[in-house]
mmCIF file of C-alpha atoms and ligand atoms in Angstrom:
data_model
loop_
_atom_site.group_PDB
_atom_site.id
_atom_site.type_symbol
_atom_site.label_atom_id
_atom_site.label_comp_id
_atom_site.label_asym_id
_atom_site.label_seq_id
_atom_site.Cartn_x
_atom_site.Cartn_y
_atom_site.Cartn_z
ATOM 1 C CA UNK Y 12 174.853 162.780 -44.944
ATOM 2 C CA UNK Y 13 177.051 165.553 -43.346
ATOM 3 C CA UNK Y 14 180.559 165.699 -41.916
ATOM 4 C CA UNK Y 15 181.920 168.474 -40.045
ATOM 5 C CA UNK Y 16 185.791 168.235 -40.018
ATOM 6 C CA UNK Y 17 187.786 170.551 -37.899
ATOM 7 C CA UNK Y 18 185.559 173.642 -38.488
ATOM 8 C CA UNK Y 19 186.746 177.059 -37.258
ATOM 9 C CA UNK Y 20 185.223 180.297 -36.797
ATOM 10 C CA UNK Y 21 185.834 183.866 -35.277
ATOM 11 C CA UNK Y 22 183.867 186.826 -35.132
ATOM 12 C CA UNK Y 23 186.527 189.562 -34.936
ATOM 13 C CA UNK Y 24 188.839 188.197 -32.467
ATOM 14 C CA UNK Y 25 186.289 186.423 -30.681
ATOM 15 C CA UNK Y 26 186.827 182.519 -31.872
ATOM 16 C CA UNK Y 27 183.400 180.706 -31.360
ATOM 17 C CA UNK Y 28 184.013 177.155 -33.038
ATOM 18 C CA UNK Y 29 187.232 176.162 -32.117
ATOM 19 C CA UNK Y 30 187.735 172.884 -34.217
ATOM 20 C CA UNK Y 31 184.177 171.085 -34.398
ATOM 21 C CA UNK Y 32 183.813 167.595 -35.771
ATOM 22 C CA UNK Y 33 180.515 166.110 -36.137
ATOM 23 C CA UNK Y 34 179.450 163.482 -38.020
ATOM 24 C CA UNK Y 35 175.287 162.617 -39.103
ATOM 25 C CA UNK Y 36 173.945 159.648 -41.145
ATOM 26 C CA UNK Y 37 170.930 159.897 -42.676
ATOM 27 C CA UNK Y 38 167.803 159.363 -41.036
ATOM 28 C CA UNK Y 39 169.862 160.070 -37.374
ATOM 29 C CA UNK Y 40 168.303 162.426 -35.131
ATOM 30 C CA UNK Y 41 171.221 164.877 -33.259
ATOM 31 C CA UNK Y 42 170.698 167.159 -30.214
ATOM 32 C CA UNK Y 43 172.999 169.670 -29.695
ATOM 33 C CA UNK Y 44 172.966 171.101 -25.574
ATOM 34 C CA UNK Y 45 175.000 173.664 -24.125
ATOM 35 C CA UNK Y 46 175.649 176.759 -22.347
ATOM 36 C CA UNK Y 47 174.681 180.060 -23.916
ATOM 37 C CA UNK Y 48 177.243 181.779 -26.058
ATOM 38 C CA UNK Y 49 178.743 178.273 -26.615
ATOM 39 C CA UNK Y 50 178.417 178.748 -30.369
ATOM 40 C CA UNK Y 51 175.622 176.357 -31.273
ATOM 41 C CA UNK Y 52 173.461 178.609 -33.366
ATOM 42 C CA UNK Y 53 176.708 179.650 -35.469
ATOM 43 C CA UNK Y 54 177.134 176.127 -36.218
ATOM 44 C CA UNK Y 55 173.977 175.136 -37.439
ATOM 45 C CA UNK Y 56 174.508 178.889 -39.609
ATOM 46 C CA UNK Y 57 177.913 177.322 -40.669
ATOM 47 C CA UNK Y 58 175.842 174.214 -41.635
ATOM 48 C CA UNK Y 59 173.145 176.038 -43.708
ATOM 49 C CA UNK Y 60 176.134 178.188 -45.074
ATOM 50 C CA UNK Y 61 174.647 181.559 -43.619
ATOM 51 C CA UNK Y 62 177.850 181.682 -42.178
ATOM 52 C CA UNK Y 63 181.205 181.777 -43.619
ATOM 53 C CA UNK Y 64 183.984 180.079 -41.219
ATOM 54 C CA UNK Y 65 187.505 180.570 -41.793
ATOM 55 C CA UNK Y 66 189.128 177.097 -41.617
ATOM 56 C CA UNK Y 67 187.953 173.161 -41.326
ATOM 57 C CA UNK Y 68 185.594 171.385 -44.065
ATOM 58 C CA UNK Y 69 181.837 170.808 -44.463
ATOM 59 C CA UNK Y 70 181.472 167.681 -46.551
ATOM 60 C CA UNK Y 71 177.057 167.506 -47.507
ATOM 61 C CA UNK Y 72 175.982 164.265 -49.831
ATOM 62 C CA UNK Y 73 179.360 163.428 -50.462
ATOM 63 C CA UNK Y 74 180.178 166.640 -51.634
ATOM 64 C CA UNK Y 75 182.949 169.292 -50.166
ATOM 65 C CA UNK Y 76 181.298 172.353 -49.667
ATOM 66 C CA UNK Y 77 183.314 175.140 -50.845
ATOM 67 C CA UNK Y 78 181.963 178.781 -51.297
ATOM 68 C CA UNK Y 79 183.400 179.642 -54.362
ATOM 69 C CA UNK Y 80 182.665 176.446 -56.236
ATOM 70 C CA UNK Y 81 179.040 174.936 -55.018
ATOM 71 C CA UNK Y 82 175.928 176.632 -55.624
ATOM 72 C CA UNK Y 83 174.974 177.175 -51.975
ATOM 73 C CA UNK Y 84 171.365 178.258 -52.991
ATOM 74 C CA UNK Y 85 171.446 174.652 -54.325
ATOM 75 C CA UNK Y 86 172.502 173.443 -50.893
ATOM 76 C CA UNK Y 87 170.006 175.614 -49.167
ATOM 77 C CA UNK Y 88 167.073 174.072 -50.366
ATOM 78 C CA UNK Y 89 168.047 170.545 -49.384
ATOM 79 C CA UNK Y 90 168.197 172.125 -46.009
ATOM 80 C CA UNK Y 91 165.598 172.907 -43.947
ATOM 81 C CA UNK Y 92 166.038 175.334 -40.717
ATOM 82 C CA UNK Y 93 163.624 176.502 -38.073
ATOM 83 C CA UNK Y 94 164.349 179.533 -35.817
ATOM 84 C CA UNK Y 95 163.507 180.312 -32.567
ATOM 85 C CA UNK Y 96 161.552 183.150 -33.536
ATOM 86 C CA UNK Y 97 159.748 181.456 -36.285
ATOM 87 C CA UNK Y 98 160.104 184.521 -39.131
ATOM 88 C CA UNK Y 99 156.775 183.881 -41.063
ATOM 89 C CA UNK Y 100 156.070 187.039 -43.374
ATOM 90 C CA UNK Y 101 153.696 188.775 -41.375
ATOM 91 C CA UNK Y 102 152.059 190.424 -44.307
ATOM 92 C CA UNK Y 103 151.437 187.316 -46.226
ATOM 93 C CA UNK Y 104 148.448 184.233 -45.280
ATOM 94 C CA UNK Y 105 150.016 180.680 -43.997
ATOM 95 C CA UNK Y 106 149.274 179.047 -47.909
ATOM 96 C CA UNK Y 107 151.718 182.192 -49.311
ATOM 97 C CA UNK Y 108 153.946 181.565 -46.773
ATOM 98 C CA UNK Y 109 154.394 177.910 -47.610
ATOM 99 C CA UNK Y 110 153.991 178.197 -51.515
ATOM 100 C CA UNK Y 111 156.243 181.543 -51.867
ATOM 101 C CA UNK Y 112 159.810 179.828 -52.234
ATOM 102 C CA UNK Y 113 159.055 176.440 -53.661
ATOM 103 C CA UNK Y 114 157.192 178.576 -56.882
ATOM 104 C CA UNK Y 115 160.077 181.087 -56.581
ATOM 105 C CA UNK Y 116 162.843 178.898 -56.467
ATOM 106 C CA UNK Y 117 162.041 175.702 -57.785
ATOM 107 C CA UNK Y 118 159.469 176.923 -60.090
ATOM 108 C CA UNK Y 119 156.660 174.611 -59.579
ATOM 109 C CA UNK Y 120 153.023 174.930 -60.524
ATOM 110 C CA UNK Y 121 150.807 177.091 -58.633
ATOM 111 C CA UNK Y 122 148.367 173.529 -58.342
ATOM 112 C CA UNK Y 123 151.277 171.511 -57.398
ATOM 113 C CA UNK Y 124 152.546 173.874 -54.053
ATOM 114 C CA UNK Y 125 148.886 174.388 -53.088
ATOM 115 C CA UNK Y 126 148.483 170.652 -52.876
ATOM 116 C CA UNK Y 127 151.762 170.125 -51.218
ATOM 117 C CA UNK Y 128 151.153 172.500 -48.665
ATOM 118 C CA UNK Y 129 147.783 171.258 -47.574
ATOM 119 C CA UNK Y 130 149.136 167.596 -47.120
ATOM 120 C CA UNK Y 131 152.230 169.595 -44.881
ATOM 121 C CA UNK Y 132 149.406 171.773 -42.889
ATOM 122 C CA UNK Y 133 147.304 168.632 -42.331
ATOM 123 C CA UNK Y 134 150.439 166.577 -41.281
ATOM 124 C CA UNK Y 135 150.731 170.016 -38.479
ATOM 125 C CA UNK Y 136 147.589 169.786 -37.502
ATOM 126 C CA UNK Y 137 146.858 173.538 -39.130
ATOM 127 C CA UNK Y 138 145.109 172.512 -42.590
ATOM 128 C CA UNK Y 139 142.246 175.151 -41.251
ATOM 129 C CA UNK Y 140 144.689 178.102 -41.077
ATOM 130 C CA UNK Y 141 145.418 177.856 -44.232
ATOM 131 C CA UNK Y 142 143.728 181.036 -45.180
ATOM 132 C CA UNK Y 143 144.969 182.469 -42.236
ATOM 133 C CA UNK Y 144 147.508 185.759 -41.325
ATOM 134 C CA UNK Y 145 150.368 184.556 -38.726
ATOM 135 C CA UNK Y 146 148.874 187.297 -36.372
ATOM 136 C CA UNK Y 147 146.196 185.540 -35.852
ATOM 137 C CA UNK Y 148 147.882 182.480 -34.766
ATOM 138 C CA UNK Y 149 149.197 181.134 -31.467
ATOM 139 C CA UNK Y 150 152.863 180.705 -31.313
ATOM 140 C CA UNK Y 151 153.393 177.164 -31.024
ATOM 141 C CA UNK Y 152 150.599 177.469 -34.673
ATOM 142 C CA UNK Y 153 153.185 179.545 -35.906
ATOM 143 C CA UNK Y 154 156.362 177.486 -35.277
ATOM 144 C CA UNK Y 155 154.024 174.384 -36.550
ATOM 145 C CA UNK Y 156 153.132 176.457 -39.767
ATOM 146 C CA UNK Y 157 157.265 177.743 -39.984
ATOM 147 C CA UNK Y 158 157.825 173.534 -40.135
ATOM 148 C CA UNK Y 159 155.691 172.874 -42.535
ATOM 149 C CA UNK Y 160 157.044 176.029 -44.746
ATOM 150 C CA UNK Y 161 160.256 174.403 -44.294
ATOM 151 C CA UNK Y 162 159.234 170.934 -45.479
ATOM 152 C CA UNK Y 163 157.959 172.540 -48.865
ATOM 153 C CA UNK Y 164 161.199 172.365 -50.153
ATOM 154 C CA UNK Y 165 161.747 168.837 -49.661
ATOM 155 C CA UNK Y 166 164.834 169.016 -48.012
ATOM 156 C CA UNK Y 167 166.873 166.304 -47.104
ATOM 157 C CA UNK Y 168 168.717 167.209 -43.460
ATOM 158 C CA UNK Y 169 166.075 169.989 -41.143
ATOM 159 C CA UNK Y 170 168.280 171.812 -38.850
ATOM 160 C CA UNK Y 171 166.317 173.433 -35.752
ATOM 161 C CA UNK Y 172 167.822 176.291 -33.481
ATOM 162 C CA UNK Y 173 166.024 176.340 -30.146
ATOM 163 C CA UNK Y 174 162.484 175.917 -31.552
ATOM 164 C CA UNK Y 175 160.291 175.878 -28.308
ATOM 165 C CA UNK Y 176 162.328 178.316 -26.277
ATOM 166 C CA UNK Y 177 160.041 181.383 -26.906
ATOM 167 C CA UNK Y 178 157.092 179.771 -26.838
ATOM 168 C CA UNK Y 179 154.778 179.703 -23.433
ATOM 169 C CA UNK Y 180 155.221 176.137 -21.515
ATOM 170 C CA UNK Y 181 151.793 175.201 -22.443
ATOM 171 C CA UNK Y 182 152.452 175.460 -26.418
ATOM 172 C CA UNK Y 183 155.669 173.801 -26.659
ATOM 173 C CA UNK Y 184 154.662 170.240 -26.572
ATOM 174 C CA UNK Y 185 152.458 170.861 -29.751
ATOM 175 C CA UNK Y 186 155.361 171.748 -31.751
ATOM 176 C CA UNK Y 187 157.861 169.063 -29.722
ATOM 177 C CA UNK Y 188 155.051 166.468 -31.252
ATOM 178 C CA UNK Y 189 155.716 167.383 -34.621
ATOM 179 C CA UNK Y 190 159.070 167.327 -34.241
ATOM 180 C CA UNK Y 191 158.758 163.427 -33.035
ATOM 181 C CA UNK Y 192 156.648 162.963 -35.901
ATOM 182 C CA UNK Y 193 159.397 164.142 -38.467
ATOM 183 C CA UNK Y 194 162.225 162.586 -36.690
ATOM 184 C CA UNK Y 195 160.153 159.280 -36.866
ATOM 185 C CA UNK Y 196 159.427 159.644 -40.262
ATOM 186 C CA UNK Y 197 163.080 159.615 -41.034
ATOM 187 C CA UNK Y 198 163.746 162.903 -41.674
ATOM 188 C CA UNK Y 199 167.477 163.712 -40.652
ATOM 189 C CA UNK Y 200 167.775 166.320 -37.657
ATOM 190 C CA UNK Y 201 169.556 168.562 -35.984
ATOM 191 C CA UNK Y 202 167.875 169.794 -33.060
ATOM 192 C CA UNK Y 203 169.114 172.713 -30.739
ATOM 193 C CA UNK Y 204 167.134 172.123 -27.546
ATOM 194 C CA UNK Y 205 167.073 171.659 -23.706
ATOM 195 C CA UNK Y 206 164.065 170.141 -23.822
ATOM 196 C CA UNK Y 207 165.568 166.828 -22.633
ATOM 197 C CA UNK Y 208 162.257 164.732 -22.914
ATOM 198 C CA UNK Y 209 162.193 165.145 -26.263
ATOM 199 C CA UNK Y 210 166.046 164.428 -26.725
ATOM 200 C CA UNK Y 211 165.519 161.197 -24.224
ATOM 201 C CA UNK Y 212 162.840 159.826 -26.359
ATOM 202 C CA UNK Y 213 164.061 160.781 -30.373
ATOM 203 C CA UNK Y 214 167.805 161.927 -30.397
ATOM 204 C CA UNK Y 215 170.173 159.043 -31.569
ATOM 205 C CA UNK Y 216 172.935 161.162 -30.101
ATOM 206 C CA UNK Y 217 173.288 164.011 -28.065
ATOM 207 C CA UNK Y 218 176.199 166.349 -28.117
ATOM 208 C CA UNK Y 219 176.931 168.760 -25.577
ATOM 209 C CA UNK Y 220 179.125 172.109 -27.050
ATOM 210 C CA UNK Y 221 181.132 174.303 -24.875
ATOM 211 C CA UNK Y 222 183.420 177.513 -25.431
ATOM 212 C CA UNK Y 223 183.172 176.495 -29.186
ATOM 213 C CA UNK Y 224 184.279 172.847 -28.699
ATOM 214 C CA UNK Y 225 182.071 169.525 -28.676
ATOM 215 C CA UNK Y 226 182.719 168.365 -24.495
ATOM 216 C CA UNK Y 227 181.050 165.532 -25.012
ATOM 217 C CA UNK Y 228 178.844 163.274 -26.934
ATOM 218 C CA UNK Y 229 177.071 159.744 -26.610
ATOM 219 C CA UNK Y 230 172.984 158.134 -26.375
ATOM 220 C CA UNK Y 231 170.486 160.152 -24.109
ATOM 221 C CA UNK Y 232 171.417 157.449 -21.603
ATOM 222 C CA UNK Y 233 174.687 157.926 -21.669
ATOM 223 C CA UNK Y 234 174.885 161.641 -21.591
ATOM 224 C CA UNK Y 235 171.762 162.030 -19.201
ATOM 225 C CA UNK Y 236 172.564 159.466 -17.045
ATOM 226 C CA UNK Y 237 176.209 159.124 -16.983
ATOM 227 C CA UNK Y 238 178.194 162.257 -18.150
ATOM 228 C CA UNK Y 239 182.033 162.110 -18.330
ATOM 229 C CA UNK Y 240 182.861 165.628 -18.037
ATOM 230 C CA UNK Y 241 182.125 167.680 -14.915
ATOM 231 C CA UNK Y 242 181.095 170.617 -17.543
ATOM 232 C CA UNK Y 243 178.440 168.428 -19.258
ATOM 233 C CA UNK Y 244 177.707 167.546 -15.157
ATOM 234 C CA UNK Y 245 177.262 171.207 -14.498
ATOM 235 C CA UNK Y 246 175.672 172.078 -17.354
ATOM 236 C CA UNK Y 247 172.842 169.145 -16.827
ATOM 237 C CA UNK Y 248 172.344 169.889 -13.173
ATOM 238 C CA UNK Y 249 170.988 173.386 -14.203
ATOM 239 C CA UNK Y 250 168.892 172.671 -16.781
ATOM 240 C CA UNK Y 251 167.165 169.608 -15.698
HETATM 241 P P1 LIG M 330 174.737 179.835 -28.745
HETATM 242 O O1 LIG M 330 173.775 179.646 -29.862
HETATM 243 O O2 LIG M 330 175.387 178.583 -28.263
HETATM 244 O O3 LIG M 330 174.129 180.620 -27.610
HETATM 245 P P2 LIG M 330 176.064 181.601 -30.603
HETATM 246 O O4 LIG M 330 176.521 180.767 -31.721
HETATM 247 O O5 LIG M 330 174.816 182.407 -30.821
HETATM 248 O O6 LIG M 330 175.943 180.729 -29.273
HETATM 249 O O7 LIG M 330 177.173 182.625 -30.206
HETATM 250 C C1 LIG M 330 178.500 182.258 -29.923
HETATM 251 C C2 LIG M 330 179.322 183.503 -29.656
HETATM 252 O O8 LIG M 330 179.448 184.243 -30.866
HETATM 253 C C3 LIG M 330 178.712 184.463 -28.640
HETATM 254 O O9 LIG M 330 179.758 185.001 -27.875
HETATM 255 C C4 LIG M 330 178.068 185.510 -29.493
HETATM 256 O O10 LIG M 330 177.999 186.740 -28.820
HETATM 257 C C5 LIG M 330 178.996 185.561 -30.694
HETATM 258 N N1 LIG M 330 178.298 185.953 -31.933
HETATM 259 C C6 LIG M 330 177.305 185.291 -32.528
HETATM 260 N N2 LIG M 330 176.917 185.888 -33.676
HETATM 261 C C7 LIG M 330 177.717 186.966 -33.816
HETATM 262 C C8 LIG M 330 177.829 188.003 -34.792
HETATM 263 N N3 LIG M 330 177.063 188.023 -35.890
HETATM 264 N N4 LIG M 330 178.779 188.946 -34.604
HETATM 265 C C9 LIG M 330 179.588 188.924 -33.512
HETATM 266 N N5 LIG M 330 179.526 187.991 -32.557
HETATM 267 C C10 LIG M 330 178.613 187.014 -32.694
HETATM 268 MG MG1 LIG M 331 171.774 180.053 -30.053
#
């Protein structure tokens, strides 16, 4: 589904993905760990093409993805991403923020989003907020509601950038449940996360990024229970 060859990418001088290659079939679930700074939000940005890099190749469906030539909007909608800080529009109930962008973009019946987006709130656990403003929600509700917007698009590979990490402890394992869900559906995911429960019981791989480069990578078991590198051995020893 996506292949990551040799990807590059500076901020001024500072270079933050120093050569990543990464490859994910369909239907595999990936967990990215590593230190702060490391440069694993830029490359899920890279991924979604939020970013632009300066050198290596992103190869989606088959397809080189080049800037100039492929419509990236295109490529956006077959890619789903979740942030950290959820971004709902605050101004606008959950049923507008799941039906705004599939009418906009893909043009679909008003009848056709509204049903699509109860089945997606029901599958959350959230068809009763439908009618509701994100304010009003808790927010592991609102990063279960900011999946399910998501989802509306149908896309093909959901990338995830520290989901749970601003939520309080007792809210993330709603939205860590979901996530299960999905990634036993089939769905294809990338998952930034330390929660290493979750990554123990879904992730097919888990890759540990450093200083821009990927350390290490291998099962849960192997990277949880037998690292290779003392910095994936550091690393683990703080965080679990
Ligand atoms: P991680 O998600 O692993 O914590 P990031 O990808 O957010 O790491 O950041 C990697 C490095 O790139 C950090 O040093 C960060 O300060 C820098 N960085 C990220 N985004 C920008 C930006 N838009 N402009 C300048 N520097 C950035
Ligand atoms: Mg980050």
């Amino acid at each position: 589904m996506l292949k990551i060859e040799n990807l590059q990418k500076s901020f001024g001088h500072l270079k933050v993905l120093k050569g990543i290659n990464l490859s994910v079939d369909r239907g595999e679930t990936i967990v990215i760990i590593g230190p702060s700074g490391g440069g694993k939000s830029t490359l899920l940005r890279c991924i979604n093409h939020l970013e632009e890099y300066e050198d290596g190749k992103i190869i989606f469906l088959g397809e080189v993805i080049d800037r100039h030539n492929t419509n990236l909007n295109k490529i956006r909608t077959k890619i789903g991403m979740v942030f950290q800080h959820f971004n709902l529009f605050p101004h606008m109930s959950v049923l507008e923020n799941l039906t705004l962008a599939p009418i906009k973009v893909k043009k679909l019946s008003q009848e056709t989003v509204i049903e699509k987006a109860k089945e997606l709130l029901k599958r959350v656990g959230l068809l009763e907020k439908i009618n509701s403003y994100p304010e009003s929600l808790s927010g592991g509700q609102k990063q279960r509601v900011a999946i399910a917007r998501a989802l509306m698009m149908e896309p093909v590979l959901m990338l995830f950038d520290e989901p749970t990490s601003a939520l309080d402890p007792e809210l993330v394992g709603e939205v860590l449940e979901v996530m299960k869900d999905l990634a036993r559906s089939g769905m294809t995911m990338i998952v930034v996360t330390h929660e290493m429960g979750f990554a123990r019981e879904v992730a097919d791989r888990i890759i540990f990024i450093d200083k821009g480069v990927v350390v290490e990578e291998g099962t849960p078991e192997k990277i949880m229970n037998n690292p290779q590198h003392q910095r994936t051995r550091e690393f683990l020893r703080h965080i679990l």
